[in-house]
């Protein structure tokens, strides 16, 4: 995600009230409580439709109830709570983030946003009769896509853009998402019940930790998101020939790992020079013997930028460079795209500074603003503020952001 540095950092920090300090202490204690819910003994992992998912929903429901909300688990497994405004049935300002994690996660990614949302409602519940909107907190069940690969499932269900073929996806144990739904007590046929209509939403606000160093380095407390990076993900396979190390002279080798290693360097260099962000992960050489020249190497590539055009230009230049080197070494490069999400610019009028050090913001989640490029064209009568569909075709949906620039609105 990117943000504008629109207001200089304040030279003085306002004193915090006792109530605010108490709320902060509660939030941090609840972060620790949720961190204890994990599939790992020595780390944090909570994934979709698992016992840990059920446990974190239970904690969130308890906190929402204590904050004065009516609570329920929706058809996608999101935990939701609602505080009515000045009259029942008003459109809702949705306050949301996620409770699932990546493997070996930190304790604040997503969780902090959910707990801040709940605390906000608790602060406002005694003034609910004055509110022109309802407040609805959503603890998304899946944002990371750790178990089934597709992402962000919770927000896509809320946005009404769920793809039915996701139910056939399997986890590493061969369990399909449809089977996991049933085991969790959900009905795949009712997934559409999780969706909010356009007339039910007044706006969206999400607080999230910065996943970069900029705000901390600038000693600034807050950034306002102005865009969500567009990302494409690939599996790259370099094919050569596996041969016994001792009997394979250098001029006869077609070492796939040499090609893959050069590719990693080219990927970083080109992305840095062109202003994109590229990451290679999950490299695996086969057959993997200590005395065998690698015959093929598989690795992932995550490529993202603030807008789609420079990202795609970087991709073409990078693949061309890698293929050129592979050809010189008698290697072959295979490329499989596994994910694409278009970049989204936040509306420039979506926040207005109301006083030094404060801001109002009404933004919609990434999954509500964009779609998988292979999914049906969005229904703009349902979500009229969605951008027009793109013509590229790939698979599922939407990660969160890229680098962040500091701001202190």
PDB file of N, CA, C and O in Angstrom, residues 139-214:
ATOM      1  N   UNK A 139     -14.455  -9.208  11.407  1.00  0.00           N
ATOM      2  CA  UNK A 139     -13.178  -9.899  11.586  1.00  0.00           C
ATOM      3  C   UNK A 139     -13.078 -10.920  10.457  1.00  0.00           C
ATOM      4  O   UNK A 139     -13.665 -12.003  10.534  1.00  0.00           O
ATOM      5  N   UNK A 140     -12.377 -10.546   9.398  1.00  0.00           N
ATOM      6  CA  UNK A 140     -12.304 -11.420   8.230  1.00  0.00           C
ATOM      7  C   UNK A 140     -11.642 -12.746   8.588  1.00  0.00           C
ATOM      8  O   UNK A 140     -10.609 -12.786   9.264  1.00  0.00           O
ATOM      9  N   UNK A 141     -12.241 -13.828   8.102  1.00  0.00           N
ATOM     10  CA  UNK A 141     -11.763 -15.173   8.418  1.00  0.00           C
ATOM     11  C   UNK A 141     -10.529 -15.563   7.627  1.00  0.00           C
ATOM     12  O   UNK A 141      -9.727 -16.379   8.085  1.00  0.00           O
ATOM     13  N   UNK A 142     -10.385 -15.012   6.430  1.00  0.00           N
ATOM     14  CA  UNK A 142      -9.237 -15.358   5.602  1.00  0.00           C
ATOM     15  C   UNK A 142      -8.853 -14.159   4.756  1.00  0.00           C
ATOM     16  O   UNK A 142      -9.640 -13.708   3.922  1.00  0.00           O
ATOM     17  N   UNK A 143      -7.671 -13.651   4.996  1.00  0.00           N
ATOM     18  CA  UNK A 143      -7.080 -12.618   4.156  1.00  0.00           C
ATOM     19  C   UNK A 143      -5.781 -13.101   3.533  1.00  0.00           C
ATOM     20  O   UNK A 143      -5.438 -12.740   2.419  1.00  0.00           O
ATOM     21  N   UNK A 144      -5.070 -13.941   4.258  1.00  0.00           N
ATOM     22  CA  UNK A 144      -3.735 -14.353   3.841  1.00  0.00           C
ATOM     23  C   UNK A 144      -3.733 -15.452   2.783  1.00  0.00           C
ATOM     24  O   UNK A 144      -2.769 -15.584   2.034  1.00  0.00           O
ATOM     25  N   UNK A 145      -4.780 -16.279   2.746  1.00  0.00           N
ATOM     26  CA  UNK A 145      -4.803 -17.374   1.776  1.00  0.00           C
ATOM     27  C   UNK A 145      -3.844 -18.501   2.100  1.00  0.00           C
ATOM     28  O   UNK A 145      -3.462 -19.282   1.218  1.00  0.00           O
ATOM     29  N   UNK A 146      -3.455 -18.632   3.354  1.00  0.00           N
ATOM     30  CA  UNK A 146      -2.423 -19.601   3.729  1.00  0.00           C
ATOM     31  C   UNK A 146      -2.842 -21.042   3.454  1.00  0.00           C
ATOM     32  O   UNK A 146      -2.044 -21.843   2.954  1.00  0.00           O
ATOM     33  N   UNK A 147      -4.092 -21.374   3.733  1.00  0.00           N
ATOM     34  CA  UNK A 147      -4.492 -22.784   3.632  1.00  0.00           C
ATOM     35  C   UNK A 147      -4.816 -23.202   2.201  1.00  0.00           C
ATOM     36  O   UNK A 147      -4.368 -24.272   1.758  1.00  0.00           O
ATOM     37  N   UNK A 148      -5.575 -22.388   1.482  1.00  0.00           N
ATOM     38  CA  UNK A 148      -6.047 -22.825   0.164  1.00  0.00           C
ATOM     39  C   UNK A 148      -5.450 -22.031  -1.004  1.00  0.00           C
ATOM     40  O   UNK A 148      -5.704 -22.362  -2.158  1.00  0.00           O
ATOM     41  N   UNK A 149      -4.675 -20.994  -0.724  1.00  0.00           N
ATOM     42  CA  UNK A 149      -4.009 -20.257  -1.797  1.00  0.00           C
ATOM     43  C   UNK A 149      -4.786 -19.071  -2.318  1.00  0.00           C
ATOM     44  O   UNK A 149      -4.190 -18.074  -2.702  1.00  0.00           O
ATOM     45  N   UNK A 150      -6.107 -19.144  -2.387  1.00  0.00           N
ATOM     46  CA  UNK A 150      -6.918 -18.026  -2.860  1.00  0.00           C
ATOM     47  C   UNK A 150      -7.042 -16.976  -1.767  1.00  0.00           C
ATOM     48  O   UNK A 150      -7.059 -17.311  -0.577  1.00  0.00           O
ATOM     49  N   UNK A 151      -7.123 -15.727  -2.159  1.00  0.00           N
ATOM     50  CA  UNK A 151      -7.145 -14.645  -1.190  1.00  0.00           C
ATOM     51  C   UNK A 151      -7.784 -13.413  -1.804  1.00  0.00           C
ATOM     52  O   UNK A 151      -7.735 -13.255  -3.015  1.00  0.00           O
ATOM     53  N   UNK A 152      -8.388 -12.513  -1.031  1.00  0.00           N
ATOM     54  CA  UNK A 152      -8.738 -12.604   0.382  1.00  0.00           C
ATOM     55  C   UNK A 152     -10.176 -13.091   0.506  1.00  0.00           C
ATOM     56  O   UNK A 152     -11.136 -12.384   0.186  1.00  0.00           O
ATOM     57  N   UNK A 153     -10.364 -14.288   0.950  1.00  0.00           N
ATOM     58  CA  UNK A 153     -11.662 -14.944   0.882  1.00  0.00           C
ATOM     59  C   UNK A 153     -12.737 -14.229   1.693  1.00  0.00           C
ATOM     60  O   UNK A 153     -13.879 -14.103   1.253  1.00  0.00           O
ATOM     61  N   UNK A 154     -12.389 -13.768   2.904  1.00  0.00           N
ATOM     62  CA  UNK A 154     -13.398 -13.130   3.738  1.00  0.00           C
ATOM     63  C   UNK A 154     -13.962 -11.881   3.113  1.00  0.00           C
ATOM     64  O   UNK A 154     -15.187 -11.674   3.077  1.00  0.00           O
ATOM     65  N   UNK A 155     -13.102 -11.014   2.592  1.00  0.00           N
ATOM     66  CA  UNK A 155     -13.559  -9.780   1.970  1.00  0.00           C
ATOM     67  C   UNK A 155     -14.278 -10.043   0.656  1.00  0.00           C
ATOM     68  O   UNK A 155     -15.249  -9.353   0.309  1.00  0.00           O
ATOM     69  N   UNK A 156     -13.826 -11.058  -0.083  1.00  0.00           N
ATOM     70  CA  UNK A 156     -14.500 -11.371  -1.354  1.00  0.00           C
ATOM     71  C   UNK A 156     -15.927 -11.851  -1.103  1.00  0.00           C
ATOM     72  O   UNK A 156     -16.846 -11.530  -1.871  1.00  0.00           O
ATOM     73  N   UNK A 157     -16.132 -12.603  -0.038  1.00  0.00           N
ATOM     74  CA  UNK A 157     -17.491 -13.029   0.304  1.00  0.00           C
ATOM     75  C   UNK A 157     -18.340 -11.828   0.682  1.00  0.00           C
ATOM     76  O   UNK A 157     -19.501 -11.698   0.263  1.00  0.00           O
ATOM     77  N   UNK A 158     -17.782 -10.913   1.477  1.00  0.00           N
ATOM     78  CA  UNK A 158     -18.519  -9.724   1.893  1.00  0.00           C
ATOM     79  C   UNK A 158     -18.870  -8.852   0.702  1.00  0.00           C
ATOM     80  O   UNK A 158     -19.935  -8.233   0.654  1.00  0.00           O
ATOM     81  N   UNK A 159     -17.977  -8.805  -0.273  1.00  0.00           N
ATOM     82  CA  UNK A 159     -18.191  -7.975  -1.457  1.00  0.00           C
ATOM     83  C   UNK A 159     -19.101  -8.630  -2.492  1.00  0.00           C
ATOM     84  O   UNK A 159     -19.473  -8.000  -3.475  1.00  0.00           O
ATOM     85  N   UNK A 160     -19.443  -9.897  -2.285  1.00  0.00           N
ATOM     86  CA  UNK A 160     -20.286 -10.581  -3.259  1.00  0.00           C
ATOM     87  C   UNK A 160     -19.544 -10.996  -4.505  1.00  0.00           C
ATOM     88  O   UNK A 160     -20.151 -11.151  -5.572  1.00  0.00           O
ATOM     89  N   UNK A 161     -18.215 -11.200  -4.408  1.00  0.00           N
ATOM     90  CA  UNK A 161     -17.416 -11.583  -5.578  1.00  0.00           C
ATOM     91  C   UNK A 161     -16.751 -12.949  -5.394  1.00  0.00           C
ATOM     92  O   UNK A 161     -15.704 -13.217  -5.966  1.00  0.00           O
ATOM     93  N   UNK A 162     -17.351 -13.775  -4.574  1.00  0.00           N
ATOM     94  CA  UNK A 162     -16.837 -15.133  -4.348  1.00  0.00           C
ATOM     95  C   UNK A 162     -16.875 -15.929  -5.648  1.00  0.00           C
ATOM     96  O   UNK A 162     -17.824 -15.845  -6.422  1.00  0.00           O
ATOM     97  N   UNK A 163     -15.829 -16.733  -5.890  1.00  0.00           N
ATOM     98  CA  UNK A 163     -15.765 -17.566  -7.089  1.00  0.00           C
ATOM     99  C   UNK A 163     -16.046 -19.017  -6.714  1.00  0.00           C
ATOM    100  O   UNK A 163     -15.352 -19.595  -5.868  1.00  0.00           O
ATOM    101  N   UNK A 164     -17.033 -19.595  -7.348  1.00  0.00           N
ATOM    102  CA  UNK A 164     -17.472 -20.934  -6.974  1.00  0.00           C
ATOM    103  C   UNK A 164     -16.391 -21.997  -7.163  1.00  0.00           C
ATOM    104  O   UNK A 164     -16.368 -22.998  -6.438  1.00  0.00           O
ATOM    105  N   UNK A 165     -15.484 -21.781  -8.105  1.00  0.00           N
ATOM    106  CA  UNK A 165     -14.458 -22.818  -8.315  1.00  0.00           C
ATOM    107  C   UNK A 165     -13.454 -22.875  -7.171  1.00  0.00           C
ATOM    108  O   UNK A 165     -12.662 -23.815  -7.074  1.00  0.00           O
ATOM    109  N   UNK A 166     -13.474 -21.887  -6.274  1.00  0.00           N
ATOM    110  CA  UNK A 166     -12.613 -21.980  -5.096  1.00  0.00           C
ATOM    111  C   UNK A 166     -12.959 -23.188  -4.227  1.00  0.00           C
ATOM    112  O   UNK A 166     -12.100 -23.709  -3.523  1.00  0.00           O
ATOM    113  N   UNK A 167     -14.206 -23.619  -4.250  1.00  0.00           N
ATOM    114  CA  UNK A 167     -14.604 -24.744  -3.409  1.00  0.00           C
ATOM    115  C   UNK A 167     -13.866 -26.030  -3.769  1.00  0.00           C
ATOM    116  O   UNK A 167     -13.787 -26.960  -2.966  1.00  0.00           O
ATOM    117  N   UNK A 168     -13.313 -26.096  -4.970  1.00  0.00           N
ATOM    118  CA  UNK A 168     -12.566 -27.286  -5.388  1.00  0.00           C
ATOM    119  C   UNK A 168     -11.089 -27.219  -4.997  1.00  0.00           C
ATOM    120  O   UNK A 168     -10.372 -28.217  -5.135  1.00  0.00           O
ATOM    121  N   UNK A 169     -10.620 -26.076  -4.493  1.00  0.00           N
ATOM    122  CA  UNK A 169      -9.226 -25.969  -4.082  1.00  0.00           C
ATOM    123  C   UNK A 169      -8.942 -26.916  -2.916  1.00  0.00           C
ATOM    124  O   UNK A 169      -9.793 -27.126  -2.052  1.00  0.00           O
ATOM    125  N   UNK A 170      -7.734 -27.464  -2.880  1.00  0.00           N
ATOM    126  CA  UNK A 170      -7.344 -28.397  -1.829  1.00  0.00           C
ATOM    127  C   UNK A 170      -6.220 -27.818  -0.989  1.00  0.00           C
ATOM    128  O   UNK A 170      -5.356 -27.088  -1.494  1.00  0.00           O
ATOM    129  N   UNK A 171      -6.232 -28.172   0.298  1.00  0.00           N
ATOM    130  CA  UNK A 171      -5.112 -27.805   1.149  1.00  0.00           C
ATOM    131  C   UNK A 171      -4.020 -28.861   1.019  1.00  0.00           C
ATOM    132  O   UNK A 171      -4.131 -29.805   0.218  1.00  0.00           O
ATOM    133  N   UNK A 172      -2.952 -28.739   1.805  1.00  0.00           N
ATOM    134  CA  UNK A 172      -1.825 -29.658   1.653  1.00  0.00           C
ATOM    135  C   UNK A 172      -2.163 -31.081   2.074  1.00  0.00           C
ATOM    136  O   UNK A 172      -1.425 -32.017   1.745  1.00  0.00           O
ATOM    137  N   UNK A 173      -3.283 -31.278   2.762  1.00  0.00           N
ATOM    138  CA  UNK A 173      -3.720 -32.618   3.141  1.00  0.00           C
ATOM    139  C   UNK A 173      -4.757 -33.195   2.187  1.00  0.00           C
ATOM    140  O   UNK A 173      -5.321 -34.267   2.453  1.00  0.00           O
ATOM    141  N   UNK A 174      -5.026 -32.480   1.093  1.00  0.00           N
ATOM    142  CA  UNK A 174      -5.986 -32.965   0.114  1.00  0.00           C
ATOM    143  C   UNK A 174      -7.436 -32.696   0.471  1.00  0.00           C
ATOM    144  O   UNK A 174      -8.343 -33.233  -0.178  1.00  0.00           O
ATOM    145  N   UNK A 175      -7.687 -31.875   1.464  1.00  0.00           N
ATOM    146  CA  UNK A 175      -9.065 -31.522   1.850  1.00  0.00           C
ATOM    147  C   UNK A 175      -9.526 -30.359   1.002  1.00  0.00           C
ATOM    148  O   UNK A 175      -8.860 -29.322   0.930  1.00  0.00           O
ATOM    149  N   UNK A 176     -10.655 -30.519   0.329  1.00  0.00           N
ATOM    150  CA  UNK A 176     -11.169 -29.425  -0.489  1.00  0.00           C
ATOM    151  C   UNK A 176     -11.791 -28.357   0.404  1.00  0.00           C
ATOM    152  O   UNK A 176     -12.181 -28.606   1.545  1.00  0.00           O
ATOM    153  N   UNK A 177     -11.890 -27.169  -0.157  1.00  0.00           N
ATOM    154  CA  UNK A 177     -12.516 -26.100   0.604  1.00  0.00           C
ATOM    155  C   UNK A 177     -13.973 -26.427   0.898  1.00  0.00           C
ATOM    156  O   UNK A 177     -14.488 -26.104   1.974  1.00  0.00           O
ATOM    157  N   UNK A 178     -14.656 -27.061  -0.034  1.00  0.00           N
ATOM    158  CA  UNK A 178     -16.050 -27.444   0.207  1.00  0.00           C
ATOM    159  C   UNK A 178     -16.153 -28.396   1.396  1.00  0.00           C
ATOM    160  O   UNK A 178     -17.043 -28.259   2.242  1.00  0.00           O
ATOM    161  N   UNK A 179     -15.236 -29.374   1.469  1.00  0.00           N
ATOM    162  CA  UNK A 179     -15.232 -30.295   2.605  1.00  0.00           C
ATOM    163  C   UNK A 179     -14.935 -29.559   3.905  1.00  0.00           C
ATOM    164  O   UNK A 179     -15.563 -29.820   4.944  1.00  0.00           O
ATOM    165  N   UNK A 180     -13.998 -28.621   3.851  1.00  0.00           N
ATOM    166  CA  UNK A 180     -13.648 -27.856   5.044  1.00  0.00           C
ATOM    167  C   UNK A 180     -14.817 -26.992   5.508  1.00  0.00           C
ATOM    168  O   UNK A 180     -15.048 -26.845   6.710  1.00  0.00           O
ATOM    169  N   UNK A 181     -15.557 -26.422   4.561  1.00  0.00           N
ATOM    170  CA  UNK A 181     -16.760 -25.655   4.909  1.00  0.00           C
ATOM    171  C   UNK A 181     -17.714 -26.517   5.721  1.00  0.00           C
ATOM    172  O   UNK A 181     -18.219 -26.112   6.777  1.00  0.00           O
ATOM    173  N   UNK A 182     -17.991 -27.706   5.194  1.00  0.00           N
ATOM    174  CA  UNK A 182     -18.958 -28.585   5.846  1.00  0.00           C
ATOM    175  C   UNK A 182     -18.482 -28.997   7.237  1.00  0.00           C
ATOM    176  O   UNK A 182     -19.252 -28.992   8.199  1.00  0.00           O
ATOM    177  N   UNK A 183     -17.210 -29.349   7.353  1.00  0.00           N
ATOM    178  CA  UNK A 183     -16.660 -29.745   8.651  1.00  0.00           C
ATOM    179  C   UNK A 183     -16.725 -28.596   9.655  1.00  0.00           C
ATOM    180  O   UNK A 183     -16.853 -28.823  10.855  1.00  0.00           O
ATOM    181  N   UNK A 184     -16.624 -27.369   9.161  1.00  0.00           N
ATOM    182  CA  UNK A 184     -16.643 -26.196  10.032  1.00  0.00           C
ATOM    183  C   UNK A 184     -18.064 -25.809  10.435  1.00  0.00           C
ATOM    184  O   UNK A 184     -18.257 -24.977  11.323  1.00  0.00           O
ATOM    185  N   UNK A 185     -19.051 -26.419   9.766  1.00  0.00           N
ATOM    186  CA  UNK A 185     -20.442 -26.109  10.063  1.00  0.00           C
ATOM    187  C   UNK A 185     -21.056 -25.075   9.148  1.00  0.00           C
ATOM    188  O   UNK A 185     -22.144 -24.543   9.424  1.00  0.00           O
ATOM    189  N   UNK A 186     -20.388 -24.800   8.030  1.00  0.00           N
ATOM    190  CA  UNK A 186     -20.901 -23.849   7.048  1.00  0.00           C
ATOM    191  C   UNK A 186     -21.466 -24.594   5.850  1.00  0.00           C
ATOM    192  O   UNK A 186     -21.098 -25.733   5.574  1.00  0.00           O
ATOM    193  N   UNK A 187     -22.343 -23.925   5.104  1.00  0.00           N
ATOM    194  CA  UNK A 187     -22.977 -24.509   3.927  1.00  0.00           C
ATOM    195  C   UNK A 187     -22.461 -23.792   2.683  1.00  0.00           C
ATOM    196  O   UNK A 187     -22.744 -22.609   2.491  1.00  0.00           O
ATOM    197  N   UNK A 188     -21.682 -24.466   1.830  1.00  0.00           N
ATOM    198  CA  UNK A 188     -21.168 -23.800   0.631  1.00  0.00           C
ATOM    199  C   UNK A 188     -22.264 -23.187  -0.234  1.00  0.00           C
ATOM    200  O   UNK A 188     -22.036 -22.160  -0.890  1.00  0.00           O
ATOM    201  N   UNK A 189     -23.441 -23.778  -0.227  1.00  0.00           N
ATOM    202  CA  UNK A 189     -24.523 -23.267  -1.073  1.00  0.00           C
ATOM    203  C   UNK A 189     -25.041 -21.912  -0.600  1.00  0.00           C
ATOM    204  O   UNK A 189     -25.735 -21.211  -1.349  1.00  0.00           O
ATOM    205  N   UNK A 190     -24.701 -21.516   0.623  1.00  0.00           N
ATOM    206  CA  UNK A 190     -25.202 -20.268   1.182  1.00  0.00           C
ATOM    207  C   UNK A 190     -24.142 -19.170   1.237  1.00  0.00           C
ATOM    208  O   UNK A 190     -24.327 -18.164   1.923  1.00  0.00           O
ATOM    209  N   UNK A 191     -23.052 -19.329   0.513  1.00  0.00           N
ATOM    210  CA  UNK A 191     -21.969 -18.361   0.574  1.00  0.00           C
ATOM    211  C   UNK A 191     -22.446 -16.956   0.205  1.00  0.00           C
ATOM    212  O   UNK A 191     -21.951 -15.957   0.738  1.00  0.00           O
ATOM    213  N   UNK A 192     -23.409 -16.864  -0.677  1.00  0.00           N
ATOM    214  CA  UNK A 192     -23.919 -15.555  -1.078  1.00  0.00           C
ATOM    215  C   UNK A 192     -24.571 -14.780   0.049  1.00  0.00           C
ATOM    216  O   UNK A 192     -24.706 -13.553  -0.029  1.00  0.00           O
ATOM    217  N   UNK A 193     -24.967 -15.462   1.114  1.00  0.00           N
ATOM    218  CA  UNK A 193     -25.608 -14.778   2.239  1.00  0.00           C
ATOM    219  C   UNK A 193     -24.655 -13.843   2.969  1.00  0.00           C
ATOM    220  O   UNK A 193     -25.098 -12.973   3.729  1.00  0.00           O
ATOM    221  N   UNK A 194     -23.348 -14.013   2.762  1.00  0.00           N
ATOM    222  CA  UNK A 194     -22.372 -13.164   3.451  1.00  0.00           C
ATOM    223  C   UNK A 194     -22.249 -11.787   2.829  1.00  0.00           C
ATOM    224  O   UNK A 194     -21.697 -10.878   3.450  1.00  0.00           O
ATOM    225  N   UNK A 195     -22.769 -11.606   1.626  1.00  0.00           N
ATOM    226  CA  UNK A 195     -22.528 -10.367   0.888  1.00  0.00           C
ATOM    227  C   UNK A 195     -23.350  -9.202   1.425  1.00  0.00           C
ATOM    228  O   UNK A 195     -24.491  -9.360   1.855  1.00  0.00           O
ATOM    229  N   UNK A 196     -22.726  -8.020   1.376  1.00  0.00           N
ATOM    230  CA  UNK A 196     -23.407  -6.764   1.666  1.00  0.00           C
ATOM    231  C   UNK A 196     -23.779  -6.088   0.361  1.00  0.00           C
ATOM    232  O   UNK A 196     -22.978  -6.050  -0.580  1.00  0.00           O
ATOM    233  N   UNK A 197     -24.969  -5.518   0.297  1.00  0.00           N
ATOM    234  CA  UNK A 197     -25.376  -4.744  -0.855  1.00  0.00           C
ATOM    235  C   UNK A 197     -24.873  -3.314  -0.755  1.00  0.00           C
ATOM    236  O   UNK A 197     -24.554  -2.822   0.331  1.00  0.00           O
ATOM    237  N   UNK A 198     -24.798  -2.620  -1.892  1.00  0.00           N
ATOM    238  CA  UNK A 198     -24.290  -1.250  -1.902  1.00  0.00           C
ATOM    239  C   UNK A 198     -25.102  -0.336  -0.998  1.00  0.00           C
ATOM    240  O   UNK A 198     -24.560   0.571  -0.369  1.00  0.00           O
ATOM    241  N   UNK A 199     -26.409  -0.555  -0.919  1.00  0.00           N
ATOM    242  CA  UNK A 199     -27.244   0.296  -0.089  1.00  0.00           C
ATOM    243  C   UNK A 199     -27.085   0.007   1.401  1.00  0.00           C
ATOM    244  O   UNK A 199     -27.631   0.727   2.239  1.00  0.00           O
ATOM    245  N   UNK A 200     -26.318  -1.039   1.726  1.00  0.00           N
ATOM    246  CA  UNK A 200     -26.093  -1.388   3.134  1.00  0.00           C
ATOM    247  C   UNK A 200     -24.775  -0.839   3.675  1.00  0.00           C
ATOM    248  O   UNK A 200     -24.490  -0.992   4.853  1.00  0.00           O
ATOM    249  N   UNK A 201     -23.991  -0.212   2.826  1.00  0.00           N
ATOM    250  CA  UNK A 201     -22.649   0.224   3.208  1.00  0.00           C
ATOM    251  C   UNK A 201     -22.529   1.736   3.070  1.00  0.00           C
ATOM    252  O   UNK A 201     -22.763   2.290   1.986  1.00  0.00           O
ATOM    253  N   UNK A 202     -22.138   2.410   4.162  1.00  0.00           N
ATOM    254  CA  UNK A 202     -21.871   3.847   4.113  1.00  0.00           C
ATOM    255  C   UNK A 202     -20.398   4.121   3.834  1.00  0.00           C
ATOM    256  O   UNK A 202     -20.046   5.163   3.281  1.00  0.00           O
ATOM    257  N   UNK A 203     -19.527   3.201   4.199  1.00  0.00           N
ATOM    258  CA  UNK A 203     -18.097   3.374   3.984  1.00  0.00           C
ATOM    259  C   UNK A 203     -17.334   2.253   4.643  1.00  0.00           C
ATOM    260  O   UNK A 203     -17.919   1.362   5.265  1.00  0.00           O
ATOM    261  N   UNK A 204     -16.022   2.289   4.488  1.00  0.00           N
ATOM    262  CA  UNK A 204     -15.157   1.238   5.022  1.00  0.00           C
ATOM    263  C   UNK A 204     -13.903   1.879   5.581  1.00  0.00           C
ATOM    264  O   UNK A 204     -13.319   2.779   4.967  1.00  0.00           O
ATOM    265  N   UNK A 205     -13.481   1.440   6.744  1.00  0.00           N
ATOM    266  CA  UNK A 205     -12.258   1.938   7.362  1.00  0.00           C
ATOM    267  C   UNK A 205     -11.504   0.775   7.977  1.00  0.00           C
ATOM    268  O   UNK A 205     -12.080  -0.026   8.707  1.00  0.00           O
ATOM    269  N   UNK A 206     -10.221   0.673   7.671  1.00  0.00           N
ATOM    270  CA  UNK A 206      -9.386  -0.382   8.234  1.00  0.00           C
ATOM    271  C   UNK A 206      -8.081   0.216   8.732  1.00  0.00           C
ATOM    272  O   UNK A 206      -7.395   0.932   7.996  1.00  0.00           O
ATOM    273  N   UNK A 207      -7.759  -0.072   9.975  1.00  0.00           N
ATOM    274  CA  UNK A 207      -6.459   0.280  10.534  1.00  0.00           C
ATOM    275  C   UNK A 207      -5.565  -0.948  10.420  1.00  0.00           C
ATOM    276  O   UNK A 207      -5.973  -2.056  10.762  1.00  0.00           O
ATOM    277  N   UNK A 208      -4.347  -0.745   9.953  1.00  0.00           N
ATOM    278  CA  UNK A 208      -3.433  -1.869   9.780  1.00  0.00           C
ATOM    279  C   UNK A 208      -2.034  -1.421  10.158  1.00  0.00           C
ATOM    280  O   UNK A 208      -1.663  -0.264   9.945  1.00  0.00           O
ATOM    281  N   UNK A 209      -1.271  -2.337  10.719  1.00  0.00           N
ATOM    282  CA  UNK A 209       0.119  -2.020  10.994  1.00  0.00           C
ATOM    283  C   UNK A 209       0.847  -1.735   9.690  1.00  0.00           C
ATOM    284  O   UNK A 209       0.516  -2.281   8.639  1.00  0.00           O
ATOM    285  N   UNK A 210       1.847  -0.875   9.754  1.00  0.00           N
ATOM    286  CA  UNK A 210       2.712  -0.675   8.598  1.00  0.00           C
ATOM    287  C   UNK A 210       3.616  -1.884   8.468  1.00  0.00           C
ATOM    288  O   UNK A 210       4.229  -2.333   9.447  1.00  0.00           O
ATOM    289  N   UNK A 211       3.713  -2.421   7.256  1.00  0.00           N
ATOM    290  CA  UNK A 211       4.561  -3.588   7.024  1.00  0.00           C
ATOM    291  C   UNK A 211       5.865  -3.194   6.347  1.00  0.00           C
ATOM    292  O   UNK A 211       6.485  -3.976   5.654  1.00  0.00           O
ATOM    293  N   UNK A 212       6.257  -1.966   6.573  1.00  0.00           N
ATOM    294  CA  UNK A 212       7.533  -1.449   6.099  1.00  0.00           C
ATOM    295  C   UNK A 212       8.133  -0.568   7.169  1.00  0.00           C
ATOM    296  O   UNK A 212       7.567  -0.421   8.255  1.00  0.00           O
ATOM    297  N   UNK A 213       9.264   0.076   6.883  1.00  0.00           N
ATOM    298  CA  UNK A 213       9.991   0.824   7.918  1.00  0.00           C
ATOM    299  C   UNK A 213       9.746   2.320   7.921  1.00  0.00           C
ATOM    300  O   UNK A 213      10.323   3.026   8.740  1.00  0.00           O
ATOM    301  N   UNK A 214       8.902   2.848   7.034  1.00  0.00           N
ATOM    302  CA  UNK A 214       8.897   4.284   6.772  1.00  0.00           C
ATOM    303  C   UNK A 214       8.339   5.116   7.922  1.00  0.00           C
ATOM    304  O   UNK A 214       8.922   6.131   8.311  1.00  0.00           O
TER     305      UNK A 214
END
